[in-house]
Coordinates of C-alpha atoms in Angstrom, one line a residue:
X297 CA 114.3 99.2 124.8
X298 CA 113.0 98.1 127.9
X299 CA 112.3 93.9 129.0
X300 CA 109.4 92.9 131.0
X301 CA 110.2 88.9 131.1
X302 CA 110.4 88.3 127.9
X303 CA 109.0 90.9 126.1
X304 CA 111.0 93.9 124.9
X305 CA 109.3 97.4 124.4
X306 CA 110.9 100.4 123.1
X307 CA 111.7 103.4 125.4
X308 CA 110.1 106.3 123.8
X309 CA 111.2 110.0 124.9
X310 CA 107.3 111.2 124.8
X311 CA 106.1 108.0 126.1
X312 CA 103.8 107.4 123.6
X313 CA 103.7 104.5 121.5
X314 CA 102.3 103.8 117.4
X315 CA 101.9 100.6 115.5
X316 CA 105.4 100.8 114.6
X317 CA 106.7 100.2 117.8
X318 CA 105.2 96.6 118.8
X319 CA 105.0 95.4 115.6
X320 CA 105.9 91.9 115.3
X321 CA 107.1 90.0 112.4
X322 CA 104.5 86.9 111.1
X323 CA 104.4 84.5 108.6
X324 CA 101.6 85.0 106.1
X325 CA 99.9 82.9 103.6
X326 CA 98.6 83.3 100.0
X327 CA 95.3 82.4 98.5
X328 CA 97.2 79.7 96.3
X329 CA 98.6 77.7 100.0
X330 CA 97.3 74.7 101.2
X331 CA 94.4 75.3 103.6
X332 CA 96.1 72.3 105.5
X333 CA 99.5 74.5 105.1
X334 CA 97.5 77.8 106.6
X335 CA 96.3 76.2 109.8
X336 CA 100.1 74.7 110.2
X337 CA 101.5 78.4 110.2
X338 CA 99.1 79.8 112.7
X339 CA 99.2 76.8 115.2
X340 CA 102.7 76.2 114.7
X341 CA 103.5 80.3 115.2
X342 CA 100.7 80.4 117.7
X343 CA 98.9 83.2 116.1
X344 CA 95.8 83.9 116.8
X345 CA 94.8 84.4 113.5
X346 CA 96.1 84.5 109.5
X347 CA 97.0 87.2 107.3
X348 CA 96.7 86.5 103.3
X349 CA 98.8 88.3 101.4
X350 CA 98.6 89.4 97.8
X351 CA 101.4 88.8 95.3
X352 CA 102.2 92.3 96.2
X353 CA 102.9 91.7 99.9
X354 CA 99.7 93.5 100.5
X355 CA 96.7 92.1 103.0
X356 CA 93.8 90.8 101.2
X357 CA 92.3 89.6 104.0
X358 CA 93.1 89.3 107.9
X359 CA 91.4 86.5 109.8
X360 CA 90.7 85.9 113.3
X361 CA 91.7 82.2 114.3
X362 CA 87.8 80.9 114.1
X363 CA 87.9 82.4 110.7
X364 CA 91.1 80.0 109.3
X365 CA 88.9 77.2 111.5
X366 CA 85.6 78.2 109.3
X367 CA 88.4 77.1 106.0
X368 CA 88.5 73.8 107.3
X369 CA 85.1 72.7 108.1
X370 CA 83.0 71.6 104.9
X371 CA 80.1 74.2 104.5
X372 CA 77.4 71.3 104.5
X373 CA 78.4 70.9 108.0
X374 CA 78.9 74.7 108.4
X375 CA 75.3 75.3 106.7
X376 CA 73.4 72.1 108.6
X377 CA 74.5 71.4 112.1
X378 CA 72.2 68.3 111.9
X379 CA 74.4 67.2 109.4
X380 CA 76.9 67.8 111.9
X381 CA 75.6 65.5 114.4
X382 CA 74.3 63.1 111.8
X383 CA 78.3 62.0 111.6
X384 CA 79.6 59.1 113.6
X385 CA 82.2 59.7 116.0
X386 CA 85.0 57.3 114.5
X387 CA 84.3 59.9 111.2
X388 CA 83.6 63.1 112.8
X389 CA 87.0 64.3 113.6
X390 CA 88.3 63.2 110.1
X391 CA 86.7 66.2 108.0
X392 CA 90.3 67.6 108.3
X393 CA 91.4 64.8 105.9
X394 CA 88.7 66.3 103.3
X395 CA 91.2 69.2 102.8
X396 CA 94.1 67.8 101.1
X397 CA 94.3 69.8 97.9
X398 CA 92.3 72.2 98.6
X399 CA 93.9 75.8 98.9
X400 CA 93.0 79.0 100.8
X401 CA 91.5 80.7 98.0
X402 CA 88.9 78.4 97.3
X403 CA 87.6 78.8 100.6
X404 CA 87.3 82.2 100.8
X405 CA 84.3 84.5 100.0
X406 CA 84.7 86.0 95.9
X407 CA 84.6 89.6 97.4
X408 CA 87.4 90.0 100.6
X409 CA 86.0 92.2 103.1
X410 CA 87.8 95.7 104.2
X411 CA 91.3 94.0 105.9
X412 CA 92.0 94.8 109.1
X413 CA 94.8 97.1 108.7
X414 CA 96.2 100.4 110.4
X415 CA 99.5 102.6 109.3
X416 CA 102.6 102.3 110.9
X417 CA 101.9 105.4 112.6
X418 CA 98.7 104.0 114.0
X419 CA 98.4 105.3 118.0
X420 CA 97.8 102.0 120.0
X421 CA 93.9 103.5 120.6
X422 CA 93.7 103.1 116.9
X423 CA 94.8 99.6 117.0
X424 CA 92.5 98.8 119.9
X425 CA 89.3 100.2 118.3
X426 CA 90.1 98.7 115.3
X427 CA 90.6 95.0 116.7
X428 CA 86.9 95.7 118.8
X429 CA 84.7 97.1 115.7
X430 CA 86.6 94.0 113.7
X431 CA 86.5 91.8 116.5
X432 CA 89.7 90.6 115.5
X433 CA 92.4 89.2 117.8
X434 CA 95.0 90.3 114.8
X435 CA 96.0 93.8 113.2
X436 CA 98.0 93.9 110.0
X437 CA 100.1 97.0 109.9
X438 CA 100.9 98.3 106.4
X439 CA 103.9 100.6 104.9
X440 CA 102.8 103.9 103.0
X441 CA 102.9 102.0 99.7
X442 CA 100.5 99.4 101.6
X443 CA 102.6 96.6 101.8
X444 CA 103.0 94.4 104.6
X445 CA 105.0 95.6 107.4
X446 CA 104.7 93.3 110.0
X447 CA 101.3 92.3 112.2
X448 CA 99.6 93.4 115.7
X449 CA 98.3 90.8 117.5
X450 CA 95.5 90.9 120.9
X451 CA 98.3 89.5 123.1
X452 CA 101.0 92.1 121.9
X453 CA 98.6 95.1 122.3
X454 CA 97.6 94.0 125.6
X455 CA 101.6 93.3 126.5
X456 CA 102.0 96.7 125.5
X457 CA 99.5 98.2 127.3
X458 CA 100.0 96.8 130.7
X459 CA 103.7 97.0 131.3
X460 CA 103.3 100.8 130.6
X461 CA 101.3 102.0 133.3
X462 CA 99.1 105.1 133.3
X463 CA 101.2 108.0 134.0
X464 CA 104.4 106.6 133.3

């Protein structure tokens, strides 16, 4: 392994990396958590984004931070920004309260889109193109069997990237 600062990145022989090798470990909802709960884990973490898991351990749905923010705003404020502005100040910031009770499932659309996933042996160009078609600042990276293996996120590709120079 090799340390920039704080960040440790395996020494490969070929110098080439894959997903496996800056994979990070994340904590992950399920449809049946608290949307309140959700938006804990990803600020707390500082992720910039969520993946929900099956009861498998598989990703059902990876989304980018504004996506978990989209959970907690009402859709009659989503669907009317007139609405929006129709709300006093001394009430506007507390549509947050609105959520108690309400879990991540209910918030999401009946039919998940295609998650945002590569394979362990993913090159890092993989990962990149992926996160720019998705626009996703997240990556979940699965196992063979499609389980969860860990999570690629904007920052740790990046990382990655730039401590490895070209030709090095």
């Amino acid at each position: 392994m090799t340390t920039y600062g704080t960040v440790r990145l395996p020494d490969r022989c070929d110098g080439l990396m894959q997903a496996r090798d800056v994979v990070v470990n994340l904590p992950t909802v399920t449809v049946h958590d608290p949307v309140a709960r959700a938006v804990r884990i990803m600020v707390l973490n500082r992720m910039p984004g969520l993946i929900v898991v099956d009861g498998r351990g598989r990703p059902g749905w990876v989304l980018p931070g504004t996506q978990v923010l989209r959970l907690t705003v009402p859709g009659a404020y989503q669907e009317d920004p007139a609405l929006a502005r129709a709300i006093d100040e001394a009430h506007a910031d507390r549509f947050w309260q609105e959520l108690d009770g309400i879990t991540v499932g209910e918030c999401l659309p009946p039919q998940p889109p295609r998650p945002v996933t590569v394979p362990l042996d993913a090159t890092l160009l993989e990962v990149a193109a992926l996160m720019t078609r998705m626009r996703s600042p997240i990556t979940a990276v699965v196992g063979p069997d499609g389980t969860l293996a860990g999570a690629i996120t904007l920052e740790r590709l990046l990382t990655s990237l730039a401590l490895v120079p070209p030709g090095e």
